[in-house]
Coordinates of C-alpha atoms in Angstrom, one line a residue:
Chain A
M1076 CA 36.5 -30.3 -3.1
N1077 CA 36.1 -29.2 -6.6
D1078 CA 37.8 -30.4 -9.8
F1079 CA 38.1 -29.6 -13.7
L1080 CA 35.2 -32.5 -14.7
R1081 CA 34.8 -34.3 -18.1
V1082 CA 31.1 -35.5 -17.8
S1083 CA 29.5 -38.1 -20.4
A1084 CA 26.4 -39.6 -21.3
K1085 CA 26.4 -42.7 -23.0
L1086 CA 22.9 -43.1 -24.8
R1087 CA 21.2 -45.9 -25.7
G1088 CA 18.3 -44.6 -27.6
P1089 CA 17.5 -41.7 -29.6
L1090 CA 17.2 -38.3 -28.5
A1091 CA 14.2 -36.0 -29.3
G1092 CA 15.2 -32.4 -29.3
E1093 CA 18.4 -31.1 -27.5
P1094 CA 20.3 -32.1 -24.3
P1095 CA 20.1 -30.0 -21.5
R1096 CA 22.9 -27.7 -19.9
L1097 CA 24.3 -29.4 -17.1
D1098 CA 23.8 -27.3 -14.4
S1099 CA 19.8 -26.9 -15.5
L1100 CA 19.9 -30.9 -15.2
L1101 CA 21.8 -30.7 -11.8
T1102 CA 19.3 -28.0 -10.5
D1103 CA 16.4 -29.8 -11.9
R1104 CA 17.3 -33.3 -10.3
L1105 CA 18.1 -31.5 -7.0
A1106 CA 15.1 -29.5 -6.5
A1107 CA 13.2 -32.9 -6.4
W1108 CA 14.9 -33.4 -2.9
H1109 CA 14.6 -29.9 -1.5
P1110 CA 11.4 -29.1 -0.2
N1111 CA 11.4 -25.8 -0.4
A1112 CA 12.9 -25.2 -3.8
V1113 CA 11.6 -24.0 -6.9
K1114 CA 10.4 -26.3 -9.5
K1115 CA 10.1 -25.8 -13.2
W1116 CA 6.4 -25.6 -13.5
E1117 CA 6.1 -22.7 -10.5
I1118 CA 8.2 -20.3 -13.5
D1119 CA 5.8 -18.8 -15.6
R1120 CA 7.4 -18.2 -19.0
S1121 CA 5.4 -14.9 -19.3
R1122 CA 5.8 -13.6 -16.0
P1123 CA 8.8 -12.4 -13.9
L1124 CA 11.3 -14.9 -11.9
P1125 CA 10.4 -15.5 -8.1
P1126 CA 12.6 -12.8 -6.2
D1127 CA 13.9 -15.6 -4.0
L1128 CA 14.7 -17.7 -6.9
D1129 CA 18.5 -17.9 -6.1
A1130 CA 17.9 -18.3 -2.4
R1131 CA 15.2 -21.5 -3.3
S1132 CA 17.6 -23.1 -5.6
P1133 CA 18.9 -25.9 -4.4
P1134 CA 23.1 -25.9 -4.1
I1135 CA 24.5 -27.7 -7.0
P1136 CA 28.1 -29.6 -7.0
I1137 CA 29.3 -27.0 -10.3
V1138 CA 31.1 -23.6 -9.1
K1139 CA 28.9 -20.5 -10.1
V1140 CA 30.7 -17.2 -10.6
R1141 CA 29.0 -13.7 -10.6
V1142 CA 30.0 -11.9 -13.8
G1143 CA 28.6 -8.5 -13.5
R1144 CA 24.5 -9.5 -12.6
W1145 CA 24.5 -12.8 -14.1
V1146 CA 25.7 -16.2 -11.8
L1147 CA 27.2 -18.2 -14.2
A1148 CA 27.9 -21.8 -13.6
R1149 CA 31.3 -23.1 -14.7
C1150 CA 30.3 -25.7 -17.3
S1151 CA 30.5 -25.8 -21.0
M1152 CA 27.5 -26.4 -23.7
P1153 CA 26.3 -29.9 -24.0
I1154 CA 28.9 -31.2 -26.8
Y1155 CA 27.2 -34.1 -29.1
D1156 CA 27.6 -35.3 -33.1
A1157 CA 24.7 -36.7 -34.2
E1158 CA 25.3 -39.6 -36.7
P1159 CA 25.4 -38.9 -40.3
G1160 CA 22.0 -39.7 -41.7
T1161 CA 19.9 -40.1 -38.3
D1162 CA 18.2 -36.9 -38.1
Q1163 CA 14.6 -37.2 -38.6
H1164 CA 11.1 -35.7 -37.3
V1165 CA 9.1 -38.2 -35.8
Y1166 CA 5.1 -37.0 -35.2
V1167 CA 3.5 -36.6 -31.7
A1168 CA -0.4 -37.0 -32.6
K1169 CA -3.7 -36.2 -30.4
K1170 CA -7.4 -36.9 -31.7
F1171 CA -10.2 -36.8 -29.3
A1172 CA -11.6 -40.0 -28.4
S1173 CA -14.8 -39.5 -29.6
E1174 CA -15.8 -42.9 -29.5
H1175 CA -16.0 -42.6 -26.2
A1176 CA -19.2 -40.4 -26.6
L1177 CA -21.3 -42.4 -24.4
D1178 CA -19.3 -41.9 -21.5
I1179 CA -20.2 -38.2 -21.8
R1180 CA -23.4 -37.0 -20.1
P1181 CA -26.2 -36.5 -22.4
E1182 CA -27.1 -33.1 -22.1
K1183 CA -23.1 -32.4 -22.8
R1184 CA -22.7 -34.5 -26.4
V1185 CA -22.3 -31.6 -29.0
K1186 CA -20.8 -30.9 -32.1
F1187 CA -17.4 -29.7 -31.6
P1188 CA -14.6 -28.1 -33.7
T1189 CA -11.3 -30.6 -34.2
T1190 CA -9.5 -27.5 -35.8
N1191 CA -9.7 -25.5 -33.6
S1192 CA -10.3 -24.7 -29.9
D1193 CA -9.5 -27.1 -26.9
H1194 CA -10.3 -30.3 -28.3
K1195 CA -8.4 -29.8 -31.5
S1196 CA -6.8 -32.5 -33.2
Y1197 CA -2.8 -32.3 -34.2
R1198 CA 0.3 -33.7 -35.6
L1199 CA 3.5 -31.8 -34.2
P1200 CA 6.9 -32.7 -35.4
L1201 CA 9.5 -33.9 -33.3
R1202 CA 13.3 -34.0 -33.9
V1203 CA 14.8 -37.3 -33.4
R1204 CA 18.4 -38.1 -33.9
A1205 CA 20.9 -40.9 -32.5
I1206 CA 23.8 -39.4 -30.7
P1207 CA 26.0 -41.9 -29.4
E1208 CA 27.2 -39.6 -26.3
V1209 CA 26.9 -36.3 -24.9
V1210 CA 29.8 -34.7 -23.1
W1211 CA 29.9 -31.7 -20.9
F1212 CA 33.3 -30.2 -19.2
A1213 CA 32.9 -28.3 -15.8
V1214 CA 34.3 -27.6 -12.4
G1215 CA 33.0 -28.9 -9.8
N1216 CA 32.9 -31.7 -7.2
R1217 CA 32.6 -35.2 -8.7
G1218 CA 30.9 -36.8 -6.0
G1219 CA 28.3 -34.7 -5.6
V1220 CA 27.9 -34.4 -9.6
K1221 CA 28.1 -38.4 -10.0
N1222 CA 25.6 -38.7 -7.3
A1223 CA 22.8 -36.3 -8.2
L1224 CA 23.5 -37.9 -12.1
R1225 CA 22.8 -41.5 -10.9
R1226 CA 19.2 -41.0 -11.1
V1227 CA 19.1 -39.2 -14.7
D1228 CA 18.1 -42.1 -16.8
R1229 CA 16.7 -40.0 -19.6
L1230 CA 17.6 -36.6 -21.6
G1231 CA 16.3 -34.1 -24.1
A1232 CA 12.9 -33.7 -24.9
K1233 CA 9.2 -36.0 -24.5
V1234 CA 11.5 -38.7 -22.1
A1235 CA 7.7 -40.0 -21.2
H1236 CA 7.3 -41.6 -24.8
G1237 CA 10.6 -43.0 -24.4
W1238 CA 13.1 -41.0 -26.0
G1239 CA 16.8 -40.4 -24.9
E1240 CA 17.5 -43.1 -22.9
V1241 CA 20.7 -43.0 -20.7
E1242 CA 23.2 -46.1 -20.9
S1243 CA 25.6 -44.8 -18.5
W1244 CA 27.4 -42.0 -16.7
E1245 CA 30.7 -41.4 -16.7
V1246 CA 32.3 -38.2 -14.4
E1247 CA 36.1 -38.2 -14.5
R1248 CA 38.6 -35.6 -13.5
V1249 CA 41.1 -34.2 -16.2
E1250 CA 43.6 -31.8 -16.1
R1251 CA 42.6 -28.8 -17.8
D1252 CA 39.8 -26.5 -17.4
S1253 CA 37.3 -26.4 -20.6
S1254 CA 34.5 -25.3 -18.4
W1255 CA 34.2 -21.8 -20.5
F1256 CA 37.5 -21.9 -23.1
A1257 CA 39.6 -24.6 -24.2
P1258 CA 42.8 -23.6 -25.9
T1259 CA 43.7 -25.0 -29.3
E1260 CA 46.3 -24.5 -31.6
H1261 CA 44.0 -22.2 -33.6
G1262 CA 43.3 -19.8 -30.7
T1263 CA 41.4 -20.4 -27.2
L1264 CA 37.3 -21.7 -27.9
L1265 CA 34.5 -20.8 -26.5
M1266 CA 33.0 -23.2 -25.1
T1267 CA 29.6 -21.6 -23.6
T1268 CA 27.4 -19.0 -23.8
L1269 CA 28.9 -15.8 -21.9
P1270 CA 28.0 -12.0 -21.4
A1271 CA 29.4 -10.3 -24.8
D1272 CA 30.5 -7.2 -21.8
M1273 CA 32.7 -9.5 -19.8
D1274 CA 36.6 -9.6 -20.3
L1275 CA 37.2 -12.4 -22.7
P1276 CA 40.6 -13.5 -24.0
A1277 CA 42.1 -11.8 -27.0
D1278 CA 42.4 -14.5 -29.2
L1279 CA 38.7 -16.2 -28.5
I1280 CA 37.3 -18.3 -31.6
G1281 CA 34.1 -20.4 -32.6
W1282 CA 32.0 -17.2 -31.2
R1283 CA 29.0 -14.8 -32.2
R1284 CA 27.0 -12.5 -31.2
D1285 CA 23.4 -13.4 -30.1
F1286 CA 20.7 -12.4 -27.5
A1287 CA 20.5 -15.3 -25.0
G1288 CA 19.8 -17.1 -21.6
L1289 CA 22.8 -16.6 -19.3
S1290 CA 22.1 -18.2 -16.3
A1291 CA 19.4 -20.9 -15.4
P1292 CA 16.3 -21.4 -16.4
Y1293 CA 18.0 -20.4 -20.1
W1294 CA 14.6 -20.1 -21.5
H1295 CA 13.5 -17.4 -19.0
Q1296 CA 13.0 -13.7 -21.0
D1297 CA 15.0 -12.2 -17.3
V1298 CA 17.7 -13.9 -17.8
M1299 CA 18.3 -13.2 -21.4
G1300 CA 21.1 -10.9 -22.4
E1301 CA 23.4 -9.6 -24.9
A1302 CA 26.1 -12.4 -25.5
I1303 CA 28.5 -14.6 -27.1
V1304 CA 27.2 -18.0 -28.0
P1305 CA 29.5 -21.0 -29.6
C1306 CA 29.3 -21.4 -32.9
Chain B
M331 CA 11.6 -47.2 -4.1
N332 CA 9.0 -48.1 -7.4
A333 CA 10.0 -50.7 -9.6
S334 CA 11.0 -50.3 -13.2
I335 CA 9.2 -52.3 -15.6
T336 CA 10.2 -53.8 -18.9
V337 CA 7.3 -55.1 -21.1
L338 CA 8.0 -57.9 -23.5
A339 CA 5.4 -58.6 -26.4
Q340 CA 5.5 -60.6 -28.9
T341 CA 3.1 -59.8 -31.8
Q342 CA 0.6 -62.6 -32.4
E343 CA -1.0 -60.8 -35.7
P344 CA 0.4 -58.1 -38.2
L345 CA 1.4 -55.0 -36.5
T346 CA 0.6 -51.6 -38.1
H347 CA 1.8 -48.4 -36.9
G348 CA 2.4 -46.0 -39.6
A349 CA 4.5 -42.9 -40.4
G350 CA 2.8 -42.0 -43.3
S351 CA 2.1 -43.1 -47.1
V352 CA 4.2 -42.9 -50.1
G353 CA 1.8 -43.3 -53.0
N354 CA -0.7 -46.1 -52.2
V355 CA 1.7 -47.6 -49.7
G356 CA 1.4 -47.2 -45.8
V357 CA 5.1 -47.2 -44.4
A358 CA 6.1 -48.3 -41.2
N359 CA 7.4 -45.9 -38.5
R360 CA 11.0 -46.1 -38.3
V361 CA 13.7 -44.6 -36.2
T362 CA 17.4 -44.2 -37.2
V363 CA 19.7 -45.9 -34.6
N364 CA 23.4 -46.8 -34.8
G365 CA 23.8 -50.2 -36.0
R366 CA 26.9 -52.4 -35.9
H367 CA 27.7 -50.9 -39.4
G368 CA 26.4 -47.4 -39.0
P369 CA 22.7 -45.7 -39.1
V370 CA 20.1 -48.0 -39.6
K371 CA 16.1 -47.6 -39.9
I372 CA 14.5 -50.0 -37.9
P373 CA 10.6 -50.2 -37.3
F374 CA 9.6 -49.5 -34.0
I375 CA 6.2 -48.6 -31.5
S376 CA 6.5 -44.9 -30.1
G377 CA 6.2 -45.0 -26.5
N378 CA 3.5 -42.2 -27.2
S379 CA 1.6 -44.7 -28.5
F380 CA 2.4 -47.4 -25.6
R381 CA 1.6 -44.9 -23.3
H382 CA -2.0 -44.3 -24.6
K383 CA -2.6 -47.9 -24.7
I384 CA -1.8 -47.7 -21.0
R385 CA -3.8 -44.6 -20.3
A386 CA -6.8 -46.2 -22.2
A387 CA -6.8 -49.5 -20.0
A388 CA -6.3 -47.5 -16.9
Y389 CA -9.8 -45.1 -17.9
E390 CA -11.6 -48.0 -18.8
F391 CA -11.3 -49.4 -15.4
L392 CA -11.8 -46.5 -13.6
R393 CA -15.1 -45.8 -15.7
V394 CA -16.6 -49.1 -15.0
R395 CA -15.1 -49.0 -11.2
L396 CA -16.8 -45.8 -10.6
G397 CA -19.4 -45.5 -12.8
L398 CA -18.8 -42.6 -14.9
S399 CA -20.5 -43.9 -18.1
G400 CA -22.7 -41.1 -19.0
R401 CA -21.9 -38.8 -16.4
L402 CA -18.4 -37.1 -17.5
T403 CA -18.1 -34.2 -19.5
Q404 CA -16.0 -33.6 -22.5
D405 CA -13.5 -32.1 -20.7
Q406 CA -12.8 -35.0 -18.2
V407 CA -12.9 -37.5 -20.9
S408 CA -9.9 -35.3 -22.9
L409 CA -8.3 -35.4 -19.1
L410 CA -9.0 -39.1 -18.1
L411 CA -8.0 -40.2 -22.1
H412 CA -6.1 -37.8 -23.4
G413 CA -3.8 -35.7 -20.8
G414 CA -6.3 -32.7 -21.2
F415 CA -5.5 -29.5 -23.1
I416 CA -3.8 -26.5 -21.9
R417 CA -6.4 -23.3 -21.4
K418 CA -6.2 -20.3 -22.9
G419 CA -7.6 -17.1 -20.5
A420 CA -8.1 -16.2 -17.6
N421 CA -7.6 -20.1 -16.5
A422 CA -4.7 -20.2 -18.3
G423 CA -2.2 -20.7 -15.2
G424 CA -0.3 -18.6 -13.1
F425 CA -1.0 -20.4 -10.1
E426 CA -0.3 -24.1 -8.5
D427 CA -2.7 -25.3 -6.0
L428 CA -0.3 -27.6 -4.4
R429 CA -3.4 -29.0 -2.3
L430 CA -5.0 -29.9 -5.3
I431 CA -1.9 -31.5 -6.8
A432 CA -1.1 -33.6 -3.4
S433 CA -4.4 -34.8 -3.3
L434 CA -3.7 -36.7 -6.9
A435 CA -2.0 -39.3 -5.1
D436 CA -5.5 -40.5 -3.3
V437 CA -8.5 -39.7 -5.2
M438 CA -7.1 -39.8 -8.7
P439 CA -3.7 -41.9 -8.9
L440 CA -4.8 -42.2 -12.8
V441 CA -3.5 -38.5 -13.4
N442 CA -0.3 -38.6 -10.6
L443 CA 0.9 -41.5 -12.4
L444 CA 0.5 -40.4 -16.4
G445 CA 0.0 -36.4 -15.8
G446 CA -2.3 -34.2 -17.2
C447 CA -3.2 -30.7 -18.2
L448 CA -5.6 -29.0 -15.4
P449 CA -7.6 -26.1 -15.9
G450 CA -4.7 -23.3 -14.9
Q451 CA -1.8 -26.1 -14.4
T452 CA -0.3 -28.9 -15.4
I453 CA 0.2 -32.1 -13.2
T454 CA 3.6 -33.9 -14.5
G455 CA 3.4 -37.5 -14.8
A456 CA 5.7 -39.7 -13.2
W457 CA 6.0 -42.8 -15.2
L458 CA 8.3 -42.9 -18.4
A459 CA 6.9 -45.1 -21.2
G460 CA 9.8 -46.5 -23.2
N461 CA 9.7 -46.6 -27.3
G462 CA 8.7 -50.6 -28.6
Y463 CA 12.1 -52.0 -30.0
P464 CA 11.7 -55.1 -32.1
V465 CA 14.5 -57.7 -30.8
C466 CA 16.5 -57.8 -34.1
E467 CA 20.2 -57.6 -35.1
E468 CA 20.4 -54.0 -35.5
T469 CA 18.8 -53.2 -32.3
R470 CA 21.3 -54.9 -29.8
G471 CA 22.5 -52.3 -28.4
L472 CA 19.2 -50.4 -27.5
L473 CA 18.1 -53.6 -25.2
P474 CA 18.6 -53.9 -21.7
T475 CA 21.9 -55.1 -21.0
S476 CA 19.9 -58.7 -19.0
I477 CA 18.6 -59.6 -22.1
R478 CA 21.4 -58.9 -24.3
E479 CA 23.1 -62.0 -22.7
L480 CA 20.2 -64.2 -23.1
L481 CA 20.3 -63.5 -27.3
P482 CA 20.9 -66.1 -29.4
S483 CA 23.8 -65.0 -32.4
D484 CA 21.5 -65.1 -35.0
L485 CA 18.9 -62.7 -35.1
P486 CA 17.2 -61.6 -38.1
T487 CA 17.7 -58.4 -39.4
C488 CA 15.4 -55.4 -39.1
S489 CA 14.4 -55.8 -43.0
E490 CA 13.3 -59.3 -42.1
I491 CA 10.5 -58.9 -39.7
V492 CA 8.7 -56.1 -42.2
S493 CA 6.7 -57.5 -44.8
V494 CA 4.0 -55.9 -46.4
V495 CA -0.1 -56.8 -46.6
Q496 CA -2.5 -55.7 -49.3
Y497 CA -6.3 -54.9 -48.5
T498 CA -9.0 -54.4 -51.8
R499 CA -11.8 -52.8 -51.7
G500 CA -14.4 -54.0 -53.6
E501 CA -16.4 -52.2 -56.3
P502 CA -20.2 -52.9 -56.1
S503 CA -20.9 -54.0 -59.3
G504 CA -19.4 -57.2 -58.8
Q505 CA -21.2 -59.3 -56.3
C506 CA -24.2 -56.6 -56.0
A507 CA -24.9 -55.8 -58.9
S508 CA -28.5 -57.2 -59.1
D509 CA -29.0 -54.5 -56.0
L510 CA -28.1 -51.4 -58.0
S511 CA -30.5 -49.3 -59.9
D512 CA -29.4 -49.2 -63.7
A513 CA -27.6 -45.6 -63.2
A514 CA -25.7 -46.7 -60.4
L515 CA -24.6 -49.7 -61.9
D516 CA -23.5 -47.9 -65.0
A517 CA -21.7 -45.4 -62.7
A518 CA -20.0 -47.6 -60.7
L519 CA -18.5 -49.7 -63.8
D520 CA -17.3 -46.4 -65.4
G521 CA -15.4 -45.7 -62.3
D522 CA -11.9 -47.0 -61.2
G523 CA -13.1 -50.4 -59.7
Q524 CA -11.0 -52.1 -57.3
M525 CA -9.0 -49.6 -55.0
I526 CA -5.8 -51.7 -53.4
M527 CA -3.8 -50.7 -51.2
S528 CA -0.4 -52.0 -49.1
T529 CA 0.7 -51.5 -45.9
E530 CA 3.9 -52.3 -44.2
V531 CA 3.4 -54.4 -40.9
I532 CA 5.8 -56.0 -38.5
N533 CA 5.8 -59.7 -39.0
P534 CA 3.7 -62.0 -36.3
N535 CA 6.3 -63.8 -34.0
T536 CA 8.7 -60.8 -33.8
W537 CA 9.1 -59.5 -29.8
L538 CA 9.0 -56.1 -28.7
I539 CA 11.0 -54.8 -25.7
F540 CA 9.5 -51.5 -23.6
R541 CA 11.9 -50.5 -21.4
C542 CA 10.1 -47.9 -19.2
G543 CA 10.9 -45.6 -15.9
W544 CA 9.9 -43.4 -13.5
N545 CA 10.9 -39.9 -13.0
R546 CA 10.1 -39.8 -9.3
N547 CA 8.9 -41.8 -6.6
V548 CA 5.0 -42.6 -6.1
P549 CA 2.8 -43.9 -3.4
E550 CA 2.0 -47.8 -3.8
Q551 CA -1.5 -47.0 -5.2
V552 CA 0.0 -44.9 -8.1
E553 CA 2.4 -48.1 -8.8
G554 CA -0.5 -50.4 -8.3
C555 CA -2.8 -48.1 -11.1
L556 CA 0.0 -49.0 -13.7
V557 CA 0.8 -52.6 -12.9
H558 CA -3.1 -53.3 -12.8
A559 CA -3.3 -51.0 -16.5
V560 CA -0.5 -52.6 -18.0
A561 CA -2.2 -56.5 -16.6
A562 CA -5.7 -55.1 -18.1
W563 CA -4.0 -54.2 -21.5
A564 CA -2.3 -57.3 -21.7
L565 CA -5.7 -59.3 -20.7
R566 CA -7.3 -58.0 -23.3
G567 CA -5.3 -59.0 -26.4
G568 CA -2.1 -56.0 -25.6
I569 CA -3.3 -54.4 -28.5
L570 CA -0.4 -52.5 -30.2
G571 CA -0.6 -49.7 -33.4
G572 CA -3.7 -49.2 -35.6
Q573 CA -6.0 -51.4 -37.6
S574 CA -7.0 -53.5 -35.1
A575 CA -10.4 -54.1 -36.2
K576 CA -9.1 -55.7 -39.3
G577 CA -7.4 -58.1 -36.5
H578 CA -3.7 -56.5 -36.5
G579 CA -1.7 -55.8 -33.4
K580 CA -2.7 -58.4 -30.8
T581 CA 0.5 -59.5 -28.8
E582 CA 1.0 -61.8 -25.9
A583 CA 2.3 -59.4 -23.2
M584 CA 4.3 -60.0 -20.0
L585 CA 6.7 -58.2 -17.5
L586 CA 10.1 -59.1 -18.6
E587 CA 11.3 -56.9 -15.4
G588 CA 9.8 -55.3 -12.6
R589 CA 8.5 -56.6 -9.1
P590 CA 7.7 -60.5 -8.7
E591 CA 4.2 -61.6 -9.2
P592 CA 2.8 -61.7 -5.8
E593 CA 3.8 -58.4 -5.4
Q594 CA 2.2 -57.7 -8.5
L595 CA -0.9 -58.8 -7.3
R596 CA -0.7 -57.4 -3.8
L597 CA -0.2 -53.8 -6.0
M598 CA -3.3 -54.2 -8.1
E599 CA -5.4 -55.5 -5.2
L600 CA -4.1 -52.5 -3.2
Y601 CA -5.0 -50.2 -6.0
E602 CA -8.6 -51.9 -6.6
S603 CA -9.6 -51.4 -3.1
H604 CA -8.1 -47.8 -3.0
V605 CA -10.2 -46.7 -5.9
D606 CA -13.5 -48.9 -4.3
A607 CA -12.5 -46.7 -0.9
N608 CA -12.1 -43.4 -2.7
A609 CA -15.0 -43.6 -5.1
E610 CA -17.3 -41.0 -3.9
A611 CA -14.0 -38.2 -3.5
S612 CA -12.8 -39.1 -7.0
R613 CA -16.5 -38.5 -8.6
R614 CA -16.4 -35.5 -6.5
W615 CA -12.8 -34.1 -7.6
L616 CA -13.7 -34.6 -11.0
D617 CA -16.2 -32.1 -11.0
D618 CA -14.8 -29.6 -8.8
I619 CA -11.9 -29.5 -11.2
Y620 CA -14.1 -28.7 -14.1
D621 CA -16.9 -27.0 -11.9
A622 CA -19.1 -29.2 -13.9
K623 CA -21.9 -28.7 -11.8
P624 CA -24.2 -25.6 -12.1
K625 CA -23.8 -23.7 -8.8
L626 CA -26.1 -20.5 -7.6
K627 CA -24.0 -18.2 -6.3
L628 CA -25.8 -15.5 -3.9
K629 CA -25.3 -12.0 -4.9
P630 CA -24.5 -9.7 -2.5
A631 CA -27.6 -8.1 -0.8
A632 CA -28.7 -4.5 -1.9
K633 CA -28.9 -2.1 0.8
G634 CA -32.2 -1.9 2.7
K635 CA -33.5 -5.1 0.6
G636 CA -32.2 -7.3 3.1
K637 CA -32.6 -10.7 0.8
G638 CA -29.6 -11.8 -1.7
K639 CA -30.5 -13.0 -4.9
T640 CA -29.6 -15.6 -7.2
E641 CA -27.9 -15.3 -10.8
A642 CA -31.0 -16.8 -12.2
D643 CA -33.3 -14.4 -10.1
A644 CA -31.1 -11.6 -11.4
E645 CA -31.5 -12.8 -15.0
E646 CA -35.0 -13.0 -14.6
A647 CA -35.7 -9.4 -13.4
G648 CA -33.3 -8.2 -16.3
D649 CA -30.9 -6.7 -13.7
E650 CA -28.0 -6.4 -15.0

């Protein structure tokens, strides 16, 4: 049974990068339990998507709708508000541990560049913000969503470095569907990225034209198209 | 199900973990969190740095146990100690060798645990390290629920756990003046003299909490690799941050949450016996993935000659 849902993640620590889309998060989490599912590391950014991607995608407890050539998930973009003054950069650094030169076989002990090539040293910035809560609106099965999110304990980028710790998940039923559009006193507010050529409410507000990913995996060139995005 | 661990470390010495410098003062690494009275910057140890300490401890064990010292290539050291690097060109990727990935748990639990870039494919690590947050008034909300209840009502504030230490570098015209030539002494006396630098440090007797997790279930020997590495790191002084050559960063570390002690010992023994049992396979695996041993490939036999040539023969004969 499908309901109108409000999904929220309360975060314990700061979050790096951006919070994910809810359907991507569920697909990624459930793919781990489906032996035949396409794993994210099987998808190469520079190559076409696997032709059997849809067939091998694990079923997620979020309603999907076909609009033209797109299969769109009924869920909003992540909604969050970073605490003012908490936006900062931390750095991820790497330097080859040349103090271990004795571990390297004698004929391979060479002078190597550290400003380019394989063992280049780097110090890359990573955006980090204190975000108390991330919220998504969706249409789907409450039990299924709650169950799938049970073991998601970190969100965002560089989770293996300790960022984006989730304190708790809450999945509650709401009276109104706010997954794609939310009625407001000023007009209908756009809540997620949608194809620009679909039928849209006449009083739509809070949008701009863009070229963006429309279905998961949102970062792949094959799912990019003319779109309207919330702003 | 693998047990998530929480590491508690009490600093025994000043802890230096810098974010950069302002003038000639090194500033401590800080992150902004939501405190009780709004955003506040607290000093912390990055999970990335802690993760490297654990990786280095695991590498050190393998180096000794497998007798790897002096027989590795730079790429192999980079994989084991830094997680490798993404390649360009023909080995850049596009293919996944599932058999190789599946074999990792047996032949190289370290790479299964912490991940790494092999030639042509990237292995996702299973362990999620945690940032090390100091136990202070502003971080109450960041700490695990089970610990929050045990905290006293009067904790130090984050500004109270940070202080500044000063280093000086003496100039040679002082104690060693008699060892210098006249010209060198004149040059030294013309210089700016003693250099003074200051660095912010986390004070000794500060508690740090690293809350770690898993992103997938792994076999017991892989979990054993983690417990073994954490124990090895803790036994060697639990060094965190930089300036350890000056005596900084020593901590007394323990597992606050995780498996009970007999289970930890069992996992460590399991890991050690697993490494011993798979020693030859592990060494072969390291050589195979980087093709470290030179191989002579037979070229297809030319018609009528009946015998193939090795690449070396072909080069000698001037064949193209």
